[in-house]
């Protein structure tokens, strides 16, 4: 079974619209860590956020915000007032407390249309 | 700081050829990782290292070997390349906190085509 599921393969929005990227994870550990990475067309992977399982506080960073809900095993990412530069593939990832593995979702490709 | 660098950026191999991908980091990170990225599959962990002289298998280790002779370098080897190993390979590194929970910093990737 997939540890991290990003059900949205591709999303297109018009500039200035808000968009939410979904991430659902699966783990039996009580301690775990969740991440979001951005991969722009240039190909590099850019770290966006890290959140541990004990910190359910939502986070806002400029136009970016993250909603962590343990009850639904979700860690969703919202971009407010999207811009063309937000066009990229976004990956959600999980690291569990047991074992030394790092699981990525399959990514959501976001296209912001000017 | 250069961060994480990868050599080469692009390579074409014939089936059966061997090659080594080099990853170098200048952040004094203990942990280093090799991933492959395939369309529709996300990133999958091949091997990782929690310190100089130590390596361990990830999710998809078959067909690859690694070595970490120096803390700053992590080598990924393909002894006999197969078309199924056509992929984009990413190296990453992170600080050590006992387990791999810290943020990973990625290199720019190496595109490998096996004919």
mmCIF file of C-alpha atoms in Angstrom:
data_model
loop_
_atom_site.group_PDB
_atom_site.id
_atom_site.type_symbol
_atom_site.label_atom_id
_atom_site.label_comp_id
_atom_site.label_asym_id
_atom_site.label_seq_id
_atom_site.Cartn_x
_atom_site.Cartn_y
_atom_site.Cartn_z
ATOM 1 C CA UNK A 1 0.000 0.000 0.000
ATOM 2 C CA UNK A 2 1.135 3.519 -0.696
ATOM 3 C CA UNK A 3 2.509 5.238 2.337
ATOM 4 C CA UNK A 4 1.864 8.649 0.849
ATOM 5 C CA UNK A 5 -0.965 9.305 -1.566
ATOM 6 C CA UNK A 6 -1.312 12.390 -3.677
ATOM 7 C CA UNK A 7 -4.489 11.665 -5.562
ATOM 8 C CA UNK A 8 -4.332 14.788 -7.715
ATOM 9 C CA UNK A 9 -1.980 14.055 -10.579
ATOM 10 C CA UNK A 10 -2.391 17.367 -12.365
ATOM 11 C CA UNK A 11 -4.107 20.612 -11.436
ATOM 12 C CA UNK A 12 -4.534 23.762 -13.510
ATOM 13 C CA UNK A 13 -5.653 27.066 -12.062
ATOM 14 C CA UNK A 14 -5.834 30.600 -13.331
ATOM 15 C CA UNK A 15 -3.461 33.078 -11.767
ATOM 16 C CA UNK A 16 -4.675 34.575 -8.473
ATOM 17 C CA UNK A 17 -6.903 31.616 -7.718
ATOM 18 C CA UNK A 18 -6.338 29.643 -4.531
ATOM 19 C CA UNK A 19 -5.392 25.990 -4.864
ATOM 20 C CA UNK A 20 -5.105 23.127 -2.386
ATOM 21 C CA UNK A 21 -2.873 20.128 -2.924
ATOM 22 C CA UNK A 22 -3.945 17.031 -1.036
ATOM 23 C CA UNK A 23 -1.694 14.596 0.775
ATOM 24 C CA UNK A 24 -2.881 11.529 2.659
ATOM 25 C CA UNK A 25 -0.414 9.348 4.500
ATOM 26 C CA UNK A 26 -0.440 5.977 6.170
ATOM 27 C CA UNK A 27 1.624 4.975 9.176
ATOM 28 C CA UNK A 28 1.335 2.969 12.374
ATOM 29 C CA UNK A 29 3.989 4.998 14.134
ATOM 30 C CA UNK A 30 2.958 7.583 16.678
ATOM 31 C CA UNK A 31 6.017 9.648 15.875
ATOM 32 C CA UNK A 32 6.559 10.598 12.279
ATOM 33 C CA UNK A 33 7.480 13.545 10.100
ATOM 34 C CA UNK A 34 5.837 15.038 7.063
ATOM 35 C CA UNK A 35 7.404 17.153 4.377
ATOM 36 C CA UNK A 36 6.502 19.103 1.266
ATOM 37 C CA UNK A 37 8.952 19.659 -1.552
ATOM 38 C CA UNK A 38 8.613 21.698 -4.737
ATOM 39 C CA UNK A 39 10.150 20.659 -8.051
ATOM 40 C CA UNK A 40 10.041 23.528 -10.561
ATOM 41 C CA UNK A 41 10.547 22.909 -14.294
ATOM 42 C CA UNK A 42 14.293 23.330 -13.806
ATOM 43 C CA UNK A 43 14.242 20.003 -11.969
ATOM 44 C CA UNK A 44 15.752 20.680 -8.559
ATOM 45 C CA UNK A 45 13.898 19.742 -5.382
ATOM 46 C CA UNK A 46 13.219 22.594 -3.008
ATOM 47 C CA UNK A 47 12.302 21.998 0.614
ATOM 48 C CA UNK A 48 9.142 23.803 1.725
ATOM 49 C CA UNK A 49 8.146 22.518 5.153
ATOM 50 C CA UNK A 50 8.745 19.824 7.767
ATOM 51 C CA UNK A 51 6.184 18.959 10.414
ATOM 52 C CA UNK A 52 6.346 16.368 13.189
ATOM 53 C CA UNK A 53 3.371 14.311 14.310
ATOM 54 C CA UNK A 54 3.105 16.048 17.659
ATOM 55 C CA UNK A 55 2.656 19.456 16.191
ATOM 56 C CA UNK A 56 -0.778 19.814 14.666
ATOM 57 C CA UNK A 57 -0.663 23.555 14.495
ATOM 58 C CA UNK A 58 -1.321 24.823 11.019
ATOM 59 C CA UNK A 59 1.448 26.810 9.446
ATOM 60 C CA UNK A 60 1.382 29.838 7.214
ATOM 61 C CA UNK A 61 4.317 31.201 5.293
ATOM 62 C CA UNK A 62 3.413 34.049 3.016
ATOM 63 C CA UNK A 63 1.019 32.699 0.400
ATOM 64 C CA UNK A 64 1.633 29.123 1.509
ATOM 65 C CA UNK A 65 -0.255 27.371 4.269
ATOM 66 C CA UNK A 66 -0.393 23.807 5.511
ATOM 67 C CA UNK A 67 -3.243 22.010 7.225
ATOM 68 C CA UNK A 68 -2.181 18.977 9.260
ATOM 69 C CA UNK A 69 -5.026 16.762 10.508
ATOM 70 C CA UNK A 70 -4.057 13.547 12.267
ATOM 71 C CA UNK A 71 -7.693 12.438 12.468
ATOM 72 C CA UNK A 72 -7.822 12.115 8.685
ATOM 73 C CA UNK A 73 -4.081 11.417 8.161
ATOM 74 C CA UNK A 74 -3.830 14.386 5.887
ATOM 75 C CA UNK A 75 -1.278 17.138 5.383
ATOM 76 C CA UNK A 76 -2.712 19.450 2.763
ATOM 77 C CA UNK A 77 -0.955 22.389 1.173
ATOM 78 C CA UNK A 78 -2.729 25.554 0.047
ATOM 79 C CA UNK A 79 -1.358 28.274 -2.171
ATOM 80 C CA UNK A 80 -3.280 31.518 -1.925
ATOM 81 C CA UNK A 81 -3.433 33.919 -4.879
ATOM 82 C CA UNK A 82 -1.418 31.585 -7.082
ATOM 83 C CA UNK A 83 1.249 32.939 -9.396
ATOM 84 C CA UNK A 84 2.838 31.578 -12.548
ATOM 85 C CA UNK A 85 6.054 30.931 -10.599
ATOM 86 C CA UNK A 86 4.126 28.442 -8.486
ATOM 87 C CA UNK A 87 3.915 26.122 -11.494
ATOM 88 C CA UNK A 88 5.809 23.021 -10.439
ATOM 89 C CA UNK A 89 5.440 19.470 -9.254
ATOM 90 C CA UNK A 90 4.821 19.282 -5.530
ATOM 91 C CA UNK A 91 5.758 16.244 -3.489
ATOM 92 C CA UNK A 92 4.541 15.228 -0.075
ATOM 93 C CA UNK A 93 6.792 12.883 1.927
ATOM 94 C CA UNK A 94 6.724 10.858 5.132
ATOM 95 C CA UNK A 95 9.486 9.718 7.443
ATOM 96 C CA UNK A 96 8.576 7.242 10.157
ATOM 97 C CA UNK A 97 10.145 6.901 13.577
ATOM 98 C CA UNK A 98 10.854 3.206 13.076
ATOM 99 C CA UNK A 99 13.137 2.178 10.289
ATOM 100 C CA UNK A 100 15.197 4.448 8.134
ATOM 101 C CA UNK A 101 12.943 5.018 5.191
ATOM 102 C CA UNK A 102 11.678 8.115 3.530
ATOM 103 C CA UNK A 103 8.523 7.829 1.431
ATOM 104 C CA UNK A 104 7.514 10.242 -1.285
ATOM 105 C CA UNK A 105 4.131 10.586 -2.899
ATOM 106 C CA UNK A 106 3.870 10.501 -6.670
ATOM 107 C CA UNK A 107 3.569 14.259 -6.890
ATOM 108 C CA UNK A 108 0.981 16.772 -8.061
ATOM 109 C CA UNK A 109 1.781 18.815 -11.133
ATOM 110 C CA UNK A 110 0.437 22.331 -10.727
ATOM 111 C CA UNK A 111 0.084 24.653 -13.682
ATOM 112 C CA UNK A 112 -0.829 28.264 -13.072
ATOM 113 C CA UNK A 113 -2.214 29.887 -16.175
ATOM 114 C CA UNK A 114 -1.571 33.622 -16.591
ATOM 115 C CA UNK B 1 28.569 26.761 -0.131
ATOM 116 C CA UNK B 2 27.848 24.636 -3.169
ATOM 117 C CA UNK B 3 25.379 22.490 -1.202
ATOM 118 C CA UNK B 4 24.857 19.128 -2.870
ATOM 119 C CA UNK B 5 26.438 18.579 -6.270
ATOM 120 C CA UNK B 6 26.109 15.656 -8.643
ATOM 121 C CA UNK B 7 28.366 14.469 -11.433
ATOM 122 C CA UNK B 8 27.607 13.964 -14.285
ATOM 123 C CA UNK B 9 24.457 15.879 -15.158
ATOM 124 C CA UNK B 10 23.560 13.604 -18.064
ATOM 125 C CA UNK B 11 24.825 10.292 -19.346
ATOM 126 C CA UNK B 12 23.913 7.783 -22.025
ATOM 127 C CA UNK B 13 24.902 4.156 -21.502
ATOM 128 C CA UNK B 14 24.539 1.002 -23.489
ATOM 129 C CA UNK B 15 23.019 -2.052 -21.853
ATOM 130 C CA UNK B 16 25.663 -3.871 -19.856
ATOM 131 C CA UNK B 17 27.984 -0.914 -19.391
ATOM 132 C CA UNK B 18 28.949 0.241 -15.939
ATOM 133 C CA UNK B 19 29.202 3.698 -14.465
ATOM 134 C CA UNK B 20 29.486 5.587 -11.204
ATOM 135 C CA UNK B 21 27.499 8.635 -10.184
ATOM 136 C CA UNK B 22 29.204 10.957 -7.753
ATOM 137 C CA UNK B 23 27.447 12.990 -5.083
ATOM 138 C CA UNK B 24 29.323 15.545 -2.996
ATOM 139 C CA UNK B 25 28.113 17.780 -0.179
ATOM 140 C CA UNK B 26 29.910 20.536 1.683
ATOM 141 C CA UNK B 27 27.475 20.944 4.579
ATOM 142 C CA UNK B 28 29.166 18.394 6.835
ATOM 143 C CA UNK B 29 26.012 16.269 6.804
ATOM 144 C CA UNK B 30 26.198 12.790 8.255
ATOM 145 C CA UNK B 31 23.373 11.267 6.240
ATOM 146 C CA UNK B 32 23.329 10.885 2.464
ATOM 147 C CA UNK B 33 20.805 9.288 0.117
ATOM 148 C CA UNK B 34 20.330 8.189 -3.450
ATOM 149 C CA UNK B 35 16.889 8.297 -5.065
ATOM 150 C CA UNK B 36 15.549 7.605 -8.495
ATOM 151 C CA UNK B 37 12.642 9.514 -9.992
ATOM 152 C CA UNK B 38 10.458 7.919 -12.619
ATOM 153 C CA UNK B 39 7.299 9.311 -14.240
ATOM 154 C CA UNK B 40 4.242 8.624 -12.122
ATOM 155 C CA UNK B 41 6.329 6.985 -9.382
ATOM 156 C CA UNK B 42 7.615 9.891 -7.359
ATOM 157 C CA UNK B 43 11.014 9.472 -5.749
ATOM 158 C CA UNK B 44 12.126 6.097 -4.495
ATOM 159 C CA UNK B 45 15.017 5.532 -2.128
ATOM 160 C CA UNK B 46 17.766 3.318 -3.553
ATOM 161 C CA UNK B 47 20.435 3.322 -0.830
ATOM 162 C CA UNK B 48 21.404 5.588 1.988
ATOM 163 C CA UNK B 49 24.276 6.131 4.386
ATOM 164 C CA UNK B 50 24.188 7.225 8.012
ATOM 165 C CA UNK B 51 27.889 7.947 8.175
ATOM 166 C CA UNK B 52 31.282 7.445 6.623
ATOM 167 C CA UNK B 53 31.914 3.789 5.888
ATOM 168 C CA UNK B 54 28.283 2.719 6.356
ATOM 169 C CA UNK B 55 25.567 2.083 3.790
ATOM 170 C CA UNK B 56 22.112 0.530 3.824
ATOM 171 C CA UNK B 57 19.452 -0.540 1.350
ATOM 172 C CA UNK B 58 16.410 1.535 0.606
ATOM 173 C CA UNK B 59 13.231 0.645 -1.215
ATOM 174 C CA UNK B 60 14.713 -0.246 -4.620
ATOM 175 C CA UNK B 61 18.366 -1.320 -4.157
ATOM 176 C CA UNK B 62 18.645 -4.084 -6.766
ATOM 177 C CA UNK B 63 21.124 -3.412 -9.546
ATOM 178 C CA UNK B 64 22.936 -0.677 -7.625
ATOM 179 C CA UNK B 65 25.856 -0.501 -5.247
ATOM 180 C CA UNK B 66 27.062 2.410 -3.150
ATOM 181 C CA UNK B 67 30.109 3.469 -1.208
ATOM 182 C CA UNK B 68 30.782 6.182 1.348
ATOM 183 C CA UNK B 69 34.542 6.251 1.770
ATOM 184 C CA UNK B 70 34.585 9.946 2.667
ATOM 185 C CA UNK B 71 31.965 11.798 4.645
ATOM 186 C CA UNK B 72 31.377 14.335 1.918
ATOM 187 C CA UNK B 73 31.014 11.856 -0.957
ATOM 188 C CA UNK B 74 28.440 9.198 -1.745
ATOM 189 C CA UNK B 75 28.941 7.109 -4.866
ATOM 190 C CA UNK B 76 26.234 5.195 -6.720
ATOM 191 C CA UNK B 77 27.398 2.437 -9.024
ATOM 192 C CA UNK B 78 25.671 0.526 -11.776
ATOM 193 C CA UNK B 79 27.681 -2.590 -12.561
ATOM 194 C CA UNK B 80 25.703 -3.696 -15.592
ATOM 195 C CA UNK B 81 23.226 -1.077 -16.744
ATOM 196 C CA UNK B 82 19.758 -2.103 -17.921
ATOM 197 C CA UNK B 83 17.121 -0.061 -19.761
ATOM 198 C CA UNK B 84 14.956 -0.256 -16.615
ATOM 199 C CA UNK B 85 17.553 1.929 -14.919
ATOM 200 C CA UNK B 86 16.807 4.818 -17.229
ATOM 201 C CA UNK B 87 15.767 7.475 -14.761
ATOM 202 C CA UNK B 88 16.656 10.726 -13.075
ATOM 203 C CA UNK B 89 18.856 10.141 -10.056
ATOM 204 C CA UNK B 90 18.872 12.501 -7.106
ATOM 205 C CA UNK B 91 21.296 12.631 -4.256
ATOM 206 C CA UNK B 92 20.382 14.227 -0.943
ATOM 207 C CA UNK B 93 21.985 14.844 2.410
ATOM 208 C CA UNK B 94 20.803 15.752 5.892
ATOM 209 C CA UNK B 95 21.965 16.314 9.444
ATOM 210 C CA UNK B 96 22.062 13.332 11.755
ATOM 211 C CA UNK B 97 19.611 13.084 14.604
ATOM 212 C CA UNK B 98 19.583 9.343 15.078
ATOM 213 C CA UNK B 99 17.038 8.556 12.393
ATOM 214 C CA UNK B 100 16.361 10.111 9.039
ATOM 215 C CA UNK B 101 13.852 12.729 10.045
ATOM 216 C CA UNK B 102 15.780 15.800 9.247
ATOM 217 C CA UNK B 103 15.190 17.868 6.165
ATOM 218 C CA UNK B 104 16.946 16.498 3.138
ATOM 219 C CA UNK B 105 18.761 18.828 0.774
ATOM 220 C CA UNK B 106 18.840 17.657 -2.798
ATOM 221 C CA UNK B 107 21.319 17.860 -5.624
ATOM 222 C CA UNK B 108 20.305 18.960 -9.129
ATOM 223 C CA UNK B 109 19.878 15.409 -10.441
ATOM 224 C CA UNK B 110 21.555 13.199 -13.027
ATOM 225 C CA UNK B 111 19.637 12.092 -16.104
ATOM 226 C CA UNK B 112 20.637 8.599 -17.150
ATOM 227 C CA UNK B 113 19.526 6.965 -20.377
ATOM 228 C CA UNK B 114 20.292 3.291 -20.902
ATOM 229 C CA UNK B 115 19.893 2.091 -24.467
#
